[in-house]
Short mmCIF file of C-alpha atoms in Angstrom, two decimals:
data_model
loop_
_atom_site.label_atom_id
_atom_site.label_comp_id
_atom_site.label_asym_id
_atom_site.label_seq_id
_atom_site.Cartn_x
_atom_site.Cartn_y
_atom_site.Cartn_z
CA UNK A 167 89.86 99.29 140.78
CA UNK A 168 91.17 96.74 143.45
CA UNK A 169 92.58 97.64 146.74
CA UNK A 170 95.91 98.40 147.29
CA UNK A 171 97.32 97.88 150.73
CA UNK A 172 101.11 98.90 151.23
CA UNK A 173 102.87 97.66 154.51
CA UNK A 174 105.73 99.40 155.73
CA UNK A 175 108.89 97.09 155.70
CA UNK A 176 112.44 97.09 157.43
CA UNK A 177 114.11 94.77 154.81
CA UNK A 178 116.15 96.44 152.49
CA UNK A 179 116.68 95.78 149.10
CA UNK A 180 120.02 94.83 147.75
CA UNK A 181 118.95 96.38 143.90
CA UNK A 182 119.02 99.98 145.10
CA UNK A 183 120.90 101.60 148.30
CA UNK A 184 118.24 104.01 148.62
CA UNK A 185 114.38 103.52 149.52
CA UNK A 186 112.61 104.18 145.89
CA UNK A 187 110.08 106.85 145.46
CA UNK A 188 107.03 105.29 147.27
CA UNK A 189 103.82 107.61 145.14
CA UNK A 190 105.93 106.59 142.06
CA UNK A 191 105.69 102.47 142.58
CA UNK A 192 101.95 103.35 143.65
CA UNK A 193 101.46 104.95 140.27
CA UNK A 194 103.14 101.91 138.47
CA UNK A 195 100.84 99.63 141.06
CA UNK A 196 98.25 101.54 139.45
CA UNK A 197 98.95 101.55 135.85
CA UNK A 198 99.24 97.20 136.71
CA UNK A 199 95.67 96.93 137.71
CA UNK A 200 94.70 99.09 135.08
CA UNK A 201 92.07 96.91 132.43
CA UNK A 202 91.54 94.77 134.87
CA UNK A 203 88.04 94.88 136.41
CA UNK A 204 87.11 93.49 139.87
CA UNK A 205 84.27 91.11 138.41
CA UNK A 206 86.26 89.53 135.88
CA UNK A 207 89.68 88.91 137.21
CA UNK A 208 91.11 85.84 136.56
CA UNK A 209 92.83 83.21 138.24
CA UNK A 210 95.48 84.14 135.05
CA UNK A 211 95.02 87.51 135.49
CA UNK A 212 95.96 87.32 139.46
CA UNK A 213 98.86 85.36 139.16
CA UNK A 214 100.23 87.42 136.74
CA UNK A 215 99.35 91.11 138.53
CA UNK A 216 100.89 89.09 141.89
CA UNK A 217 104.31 88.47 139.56
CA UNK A 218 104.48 91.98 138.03
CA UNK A 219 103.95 93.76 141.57
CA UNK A 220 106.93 91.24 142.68
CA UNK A 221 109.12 92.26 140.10
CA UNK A 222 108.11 96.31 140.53
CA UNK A 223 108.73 95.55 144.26
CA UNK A 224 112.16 93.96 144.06
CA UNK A 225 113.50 96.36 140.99
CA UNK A 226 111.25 99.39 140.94
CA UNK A 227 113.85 101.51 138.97
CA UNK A 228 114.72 101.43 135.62
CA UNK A 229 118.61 100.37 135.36
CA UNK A 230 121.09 102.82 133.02
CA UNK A 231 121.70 99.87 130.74
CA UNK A 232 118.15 99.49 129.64
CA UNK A 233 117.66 103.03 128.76
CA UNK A 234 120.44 102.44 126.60
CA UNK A 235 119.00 99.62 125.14
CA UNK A 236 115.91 101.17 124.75
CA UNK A 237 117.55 104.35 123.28
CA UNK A 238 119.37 101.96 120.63
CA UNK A 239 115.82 100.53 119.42
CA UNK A 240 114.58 104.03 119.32
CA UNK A 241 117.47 105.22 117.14
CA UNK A 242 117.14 101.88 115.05
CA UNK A 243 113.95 103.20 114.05
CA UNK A 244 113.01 106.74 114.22
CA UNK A 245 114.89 108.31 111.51
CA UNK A 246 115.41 112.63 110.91
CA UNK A 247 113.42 112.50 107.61
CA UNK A 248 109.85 110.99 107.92
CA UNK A 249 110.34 109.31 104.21
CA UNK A 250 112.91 107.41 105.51
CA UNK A 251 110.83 106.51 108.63
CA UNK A 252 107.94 105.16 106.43
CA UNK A 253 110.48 103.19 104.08
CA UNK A 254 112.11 101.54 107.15
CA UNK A 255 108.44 100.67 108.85
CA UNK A 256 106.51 99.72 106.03
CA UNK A 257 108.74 98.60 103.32
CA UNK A 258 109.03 95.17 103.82
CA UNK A 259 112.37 95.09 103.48
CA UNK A 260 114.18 91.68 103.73
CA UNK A 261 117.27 93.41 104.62
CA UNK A 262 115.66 95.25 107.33
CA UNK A 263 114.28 92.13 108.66
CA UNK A 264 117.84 90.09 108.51
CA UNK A 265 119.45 93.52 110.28
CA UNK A 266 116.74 92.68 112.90
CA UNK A 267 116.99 89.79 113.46
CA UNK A 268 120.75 90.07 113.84
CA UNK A 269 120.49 92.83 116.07
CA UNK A 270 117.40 92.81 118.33
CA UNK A 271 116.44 88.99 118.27
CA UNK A 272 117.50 88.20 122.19
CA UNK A 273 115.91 90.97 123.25
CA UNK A 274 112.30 90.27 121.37
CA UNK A 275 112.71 87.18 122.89
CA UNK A 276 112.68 88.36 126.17
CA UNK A 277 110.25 90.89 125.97
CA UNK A 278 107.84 88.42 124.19
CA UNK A 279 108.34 86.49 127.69
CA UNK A 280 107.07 89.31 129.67
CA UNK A 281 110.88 89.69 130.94
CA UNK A 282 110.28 93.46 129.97
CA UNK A 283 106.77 94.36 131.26
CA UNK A 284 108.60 96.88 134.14
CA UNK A 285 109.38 99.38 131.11
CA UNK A 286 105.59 99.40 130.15
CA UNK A 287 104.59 101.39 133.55
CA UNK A 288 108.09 103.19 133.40
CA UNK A 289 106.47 106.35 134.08
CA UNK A 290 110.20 107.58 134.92
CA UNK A 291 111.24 106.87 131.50
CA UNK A 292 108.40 107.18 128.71
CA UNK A 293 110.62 106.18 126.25
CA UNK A 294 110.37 102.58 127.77
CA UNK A 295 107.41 101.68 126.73
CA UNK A 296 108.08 102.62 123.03
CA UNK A 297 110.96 100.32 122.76
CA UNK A 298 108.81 97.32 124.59
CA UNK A 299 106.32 98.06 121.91
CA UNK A 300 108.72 97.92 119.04
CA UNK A 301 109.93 94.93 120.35
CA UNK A 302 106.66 93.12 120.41
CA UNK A 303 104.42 94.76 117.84
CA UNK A 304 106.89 96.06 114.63
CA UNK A 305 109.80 93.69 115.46
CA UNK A 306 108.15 90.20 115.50
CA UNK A 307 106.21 91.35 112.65
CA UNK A 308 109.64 92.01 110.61
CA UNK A 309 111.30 88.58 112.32
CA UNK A 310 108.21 86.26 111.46
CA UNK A 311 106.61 88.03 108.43
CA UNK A 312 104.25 85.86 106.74
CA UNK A 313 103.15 83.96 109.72
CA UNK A 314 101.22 83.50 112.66
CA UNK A 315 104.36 84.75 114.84
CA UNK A 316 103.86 87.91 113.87
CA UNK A 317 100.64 88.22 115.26
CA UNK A 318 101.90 86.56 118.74
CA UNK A 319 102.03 89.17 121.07
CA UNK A 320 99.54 91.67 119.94
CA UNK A 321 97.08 91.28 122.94
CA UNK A 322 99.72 91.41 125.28
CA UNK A 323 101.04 94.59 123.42
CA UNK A 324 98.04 96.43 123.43
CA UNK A 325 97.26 95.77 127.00
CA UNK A 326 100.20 97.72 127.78
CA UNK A 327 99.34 100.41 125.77
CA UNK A 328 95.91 100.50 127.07
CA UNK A 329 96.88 100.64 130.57
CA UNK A 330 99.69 103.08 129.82
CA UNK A 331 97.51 105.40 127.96
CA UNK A 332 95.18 105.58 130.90
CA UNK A 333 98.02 106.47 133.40
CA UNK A 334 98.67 109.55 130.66
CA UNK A 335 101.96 108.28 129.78
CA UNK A 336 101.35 108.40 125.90
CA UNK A 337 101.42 112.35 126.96
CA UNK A 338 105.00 112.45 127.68
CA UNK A 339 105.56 111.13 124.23
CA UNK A 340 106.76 112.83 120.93
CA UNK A 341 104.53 112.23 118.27
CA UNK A 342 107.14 109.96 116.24
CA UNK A 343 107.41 108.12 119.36
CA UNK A 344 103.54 107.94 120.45
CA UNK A 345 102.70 106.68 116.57
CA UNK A 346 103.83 103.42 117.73
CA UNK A 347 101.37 102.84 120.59
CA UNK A 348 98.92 103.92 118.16
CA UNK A 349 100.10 101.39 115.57
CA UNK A 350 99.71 98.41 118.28
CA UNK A 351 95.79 99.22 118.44
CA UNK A 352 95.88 99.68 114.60
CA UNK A 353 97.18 96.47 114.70
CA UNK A 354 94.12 95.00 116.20
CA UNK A 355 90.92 93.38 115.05
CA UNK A 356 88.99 94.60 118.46
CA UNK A 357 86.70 96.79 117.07
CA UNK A 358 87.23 99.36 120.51
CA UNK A 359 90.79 98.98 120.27
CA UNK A 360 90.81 100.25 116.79
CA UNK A 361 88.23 103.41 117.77
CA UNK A 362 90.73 104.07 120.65
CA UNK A 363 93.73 104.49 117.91
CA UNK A 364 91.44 106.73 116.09
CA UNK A 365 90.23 108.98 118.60
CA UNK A 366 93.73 109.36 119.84
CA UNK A 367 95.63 110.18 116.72
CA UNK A 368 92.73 112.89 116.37
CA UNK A 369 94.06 114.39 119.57
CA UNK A 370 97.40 114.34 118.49
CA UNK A 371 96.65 115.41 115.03
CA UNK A 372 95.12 118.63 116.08
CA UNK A 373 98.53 119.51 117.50
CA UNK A 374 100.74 118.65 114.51
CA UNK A 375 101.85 121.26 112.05
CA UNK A 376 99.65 121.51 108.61
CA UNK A 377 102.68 119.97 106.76
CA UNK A 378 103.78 117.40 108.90
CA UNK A 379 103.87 114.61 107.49
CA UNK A 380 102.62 112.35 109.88
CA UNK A 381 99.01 113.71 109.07
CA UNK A 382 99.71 110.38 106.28
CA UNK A 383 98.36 108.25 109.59
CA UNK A 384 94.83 109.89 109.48
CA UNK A 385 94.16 107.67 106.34
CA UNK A 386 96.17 104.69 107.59
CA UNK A 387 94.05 104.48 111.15
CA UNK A 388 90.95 105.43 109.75
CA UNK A 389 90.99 102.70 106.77
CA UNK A 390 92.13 100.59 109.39
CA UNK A 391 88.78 100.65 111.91
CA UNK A 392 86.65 100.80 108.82
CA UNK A 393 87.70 97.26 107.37
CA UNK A 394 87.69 96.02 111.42
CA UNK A 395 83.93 97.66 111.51
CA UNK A 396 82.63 96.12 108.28
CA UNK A 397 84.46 92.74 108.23
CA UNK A 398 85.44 91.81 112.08
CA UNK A 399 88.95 91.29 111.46
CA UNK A 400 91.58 91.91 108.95
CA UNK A 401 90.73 89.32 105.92
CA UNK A 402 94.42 89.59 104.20
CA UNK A 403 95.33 87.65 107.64
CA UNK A 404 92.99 85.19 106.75
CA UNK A 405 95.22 82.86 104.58
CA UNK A 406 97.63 83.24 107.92
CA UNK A 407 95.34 82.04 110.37
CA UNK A 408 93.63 79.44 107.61
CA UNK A 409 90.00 81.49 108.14
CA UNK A 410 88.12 80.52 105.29
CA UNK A 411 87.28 84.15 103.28
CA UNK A 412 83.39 85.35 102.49
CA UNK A 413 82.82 86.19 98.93
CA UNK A 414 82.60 89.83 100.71
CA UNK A 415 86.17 89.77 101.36
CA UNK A 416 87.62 87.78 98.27
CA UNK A 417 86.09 91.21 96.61
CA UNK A 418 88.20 93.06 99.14
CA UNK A 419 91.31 91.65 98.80
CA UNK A 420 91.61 92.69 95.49
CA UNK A 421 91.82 96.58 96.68
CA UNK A 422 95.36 97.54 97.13
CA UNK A 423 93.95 100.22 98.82
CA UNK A 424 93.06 98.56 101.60
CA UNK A 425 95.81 95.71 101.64
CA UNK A 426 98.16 96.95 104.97
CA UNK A 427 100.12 94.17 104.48
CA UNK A 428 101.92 95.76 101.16
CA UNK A 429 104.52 98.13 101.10
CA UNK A 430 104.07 101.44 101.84
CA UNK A 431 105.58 103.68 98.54
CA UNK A 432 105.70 107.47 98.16
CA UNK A 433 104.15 108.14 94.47
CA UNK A 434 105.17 110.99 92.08
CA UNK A 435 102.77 113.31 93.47
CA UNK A 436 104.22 112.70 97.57
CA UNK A 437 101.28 110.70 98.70
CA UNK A 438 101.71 107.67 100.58
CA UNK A 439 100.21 104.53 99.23
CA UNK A 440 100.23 100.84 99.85
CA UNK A 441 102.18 99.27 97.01
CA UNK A 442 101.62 96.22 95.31
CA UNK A 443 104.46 93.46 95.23
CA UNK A 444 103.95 91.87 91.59
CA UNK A 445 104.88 88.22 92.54
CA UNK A 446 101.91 88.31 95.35
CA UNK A 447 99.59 90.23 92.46
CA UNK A 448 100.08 87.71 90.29
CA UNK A 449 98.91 84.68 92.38
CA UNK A 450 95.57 86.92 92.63
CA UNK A 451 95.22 87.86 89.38
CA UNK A 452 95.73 84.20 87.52
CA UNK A 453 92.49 82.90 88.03
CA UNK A 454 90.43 86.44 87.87
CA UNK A 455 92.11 87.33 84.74
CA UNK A 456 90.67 84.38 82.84
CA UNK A 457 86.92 84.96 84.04
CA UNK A 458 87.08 88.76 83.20
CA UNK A 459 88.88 88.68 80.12
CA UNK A 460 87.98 90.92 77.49
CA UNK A 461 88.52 91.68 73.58
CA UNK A 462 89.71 95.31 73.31
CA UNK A 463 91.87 95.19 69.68
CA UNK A 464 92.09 98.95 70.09
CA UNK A 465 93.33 99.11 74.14
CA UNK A 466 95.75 96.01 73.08
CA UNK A 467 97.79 97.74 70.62
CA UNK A 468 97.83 100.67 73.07
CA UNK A 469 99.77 98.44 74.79
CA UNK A 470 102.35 97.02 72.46
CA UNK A 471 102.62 100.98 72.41
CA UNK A 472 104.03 101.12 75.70
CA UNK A 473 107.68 101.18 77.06
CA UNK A 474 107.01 101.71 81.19
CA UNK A 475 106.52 97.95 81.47
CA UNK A 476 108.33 98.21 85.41
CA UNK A 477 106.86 95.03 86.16
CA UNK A 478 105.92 92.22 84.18
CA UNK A 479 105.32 88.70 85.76
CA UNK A 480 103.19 85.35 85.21
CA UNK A 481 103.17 81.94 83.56
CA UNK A 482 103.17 80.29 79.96
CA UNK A 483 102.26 77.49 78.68
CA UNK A 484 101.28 75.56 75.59
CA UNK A 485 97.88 77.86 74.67
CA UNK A 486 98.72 81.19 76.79
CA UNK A 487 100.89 83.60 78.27
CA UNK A 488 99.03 85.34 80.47
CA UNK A 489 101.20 88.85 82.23
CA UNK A 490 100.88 91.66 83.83
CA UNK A 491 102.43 95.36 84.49
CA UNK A 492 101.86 97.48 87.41
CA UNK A 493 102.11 101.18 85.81
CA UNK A 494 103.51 103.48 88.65
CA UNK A 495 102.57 106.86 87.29
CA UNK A 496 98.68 106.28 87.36
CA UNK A 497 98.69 103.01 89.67
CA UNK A 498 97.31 100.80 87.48
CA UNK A 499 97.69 97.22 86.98
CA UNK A 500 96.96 95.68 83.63
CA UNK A 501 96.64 92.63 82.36
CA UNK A 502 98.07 90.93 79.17
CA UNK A 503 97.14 87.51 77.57
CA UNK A 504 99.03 86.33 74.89
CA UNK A 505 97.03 83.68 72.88
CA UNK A 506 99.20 81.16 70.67
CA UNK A 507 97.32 79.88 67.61
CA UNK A 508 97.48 79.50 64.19
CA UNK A 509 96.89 83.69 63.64
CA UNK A 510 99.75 85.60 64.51
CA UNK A 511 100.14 86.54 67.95
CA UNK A 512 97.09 88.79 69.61
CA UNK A 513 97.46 90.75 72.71
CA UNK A 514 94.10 90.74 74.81
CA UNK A 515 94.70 93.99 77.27
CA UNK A 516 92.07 93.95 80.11
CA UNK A 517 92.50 97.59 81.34
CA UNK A 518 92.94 98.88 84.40
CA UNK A 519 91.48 95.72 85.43
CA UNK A 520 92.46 96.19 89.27
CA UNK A 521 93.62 99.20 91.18
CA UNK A 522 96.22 98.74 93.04
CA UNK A 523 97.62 101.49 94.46
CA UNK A 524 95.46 104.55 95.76
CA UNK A 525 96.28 107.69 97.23
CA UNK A 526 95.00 108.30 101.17
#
């Protein structure tokens, strides 16, 4: 830990008329140098500490306006009903992401610039940090979905979180609110940060209610460190940060199980599962359809059977009309090719080719 030396002062500040708390801007001093280790500061790292400890310095309290700003992000997007929650955080909604952007886009800005890093070691006001972390880690993924903008903050996120979590702030938290700090580490493809969102939504998990329904994280954080353990990084961001793919995860990608960037969907049966969008299935399954194609007569008239066609996309052209279906009730997506030649028309059904959709 490095030294802290505190002189005593006779200037006053012209932010507060009274003297703050002087153990409380110690703590936040502390919860600064947090991560930070003697032997491997920085030149970076001390010009930024010297700028935080400025700022905590100059305006050590947290101002009535921000907590109302951060109240209005925390309203935005913790919800009564826990459905709703995981409809407005994981469904990908373009509507969500235009409300966002409309509503929160000056203040991403600023925190992406650091201009909020005071309500990460808010100890005062827990809530702070949550609505920093929105800001940075679910906001920018909703403004700049689909590329590397989303991903621009993250380190800077989960050094907060990291630091704040060793102060013990993330234990002032409700669990609705303290998901968040846990979906920052989720978030990340360092190996440790991902064990530290594990072992700490087992803490909180041994204090939630048998039916609460954020127990639906257990799967989400665990599948999470497993594809970070066996892979090194998350390869659906691959085609984002133009990482070439290992035949390993080509294999991968086509497990909807494992794909966190689809929608999350509630099924029949109430479990929570990463949904397919068809338009994205179908630039995966063009080219594997053709190499795994198969002659099943009896499955194909199965098919022309079938009236829960919800989704049908893909292509024609002069030999071939190759589409698909995603089948909610048993999360299946099947494959159709439609040959054009001089017999009448013959549907090829390759089934349950890929699944899509599994249950945590």
């Amino acid at each position: 830990m490095l030294p802290i030396n505190v002189e005593s002062s006779n200037e006053s500040t012209n932010m507060n008329d009274a003297a703050p708390d002087l153990q409380a801007v110690l703590q936040k001093v502390r919860i600064l140098c947090e991560g930070i280790p003697d032997n491997k500061m920085s030149g970076k790292d001390l010009k930024n500490l010297k700028s935080s400890i400025l700022q905590l310095t100059t305006s050590p309290c947290i101002s009535p306006l921000e907590i109302a700003k951060a109240q209005s992000v925390l309203d935005f997007m913790i919800l009564p009903s826990m459905e709703d929650c995981l409809e407005l955080w994981f469904g990908k909604s373009k509507e969500t992401d235009e409300r966002i952007w409309s509503e929160f886009a000056e203040d991403v800005a600023k925190a992406s610039m650091g201009l909020y890093e005071h309500w990460s070691y808010a100890v005062e006001e827990p809530k702070m940090i949550v609505a920093l972390v929105i800001y940075l880690d679910q906001f920018r993924r909703n403004m700049f979905r689909g590329t590397k903008g989303m991903y621009t903050c993250d380190k800077m996120c989960a050094g907060y979180v990291k630091r704040a979590m060793k102060e013990g702030i993330h234990n002032s938290l409700e669990p609705k609110q303290l998901v968040f700090l846990l979906l920052v580490l989720t978030h990340s493809e360092d190996v440790e940060d991902q064990r530290l969102c594990y072992k700490e939504y087992l803490e909180l998990e041994s204090k939630l209610d048998p039916e609460d329904p954020l127990l639906c994280f257990n799967g989400i954080f665990k599948k999470h460190l497993d594809v970070v353990e066996k892979y090194g990084r998350f390869p659906h961001r691959n085609c984002i940060y133009e990482r070439a793919n290992t035949p390993e995860e080509d294999e991968f990608l086509l497990d909807g199980a494992f794909r966190f960037d689809l929608p999350v969907r509630k099924n029949a049966s109430g479990a929570i599962t990463f949904a397919r969008d068809g338009e994205q299935l179908w630039k995966v399954l063009k080219d594997k359809s053709k190499t795994k194609r198969q002659s099943l007569q009896d499955v194909a008239m199965e098919a022309k059977r079938r009236s829960n066609y919800l989704s049908l996309y893909g292509g024609q052209n002069s030999e071939e009309d190759t589409k698909f279906y995603f089948d909610e009730d048993n999360g299946k997506c099947h494959v159709i090719l439609f040959y054009h030649n001089t017999n009448p028309l013959t549907s090829y059904l390759i089934a349950s080719l890929f699944c899509i959709c599994r249950s945590f």
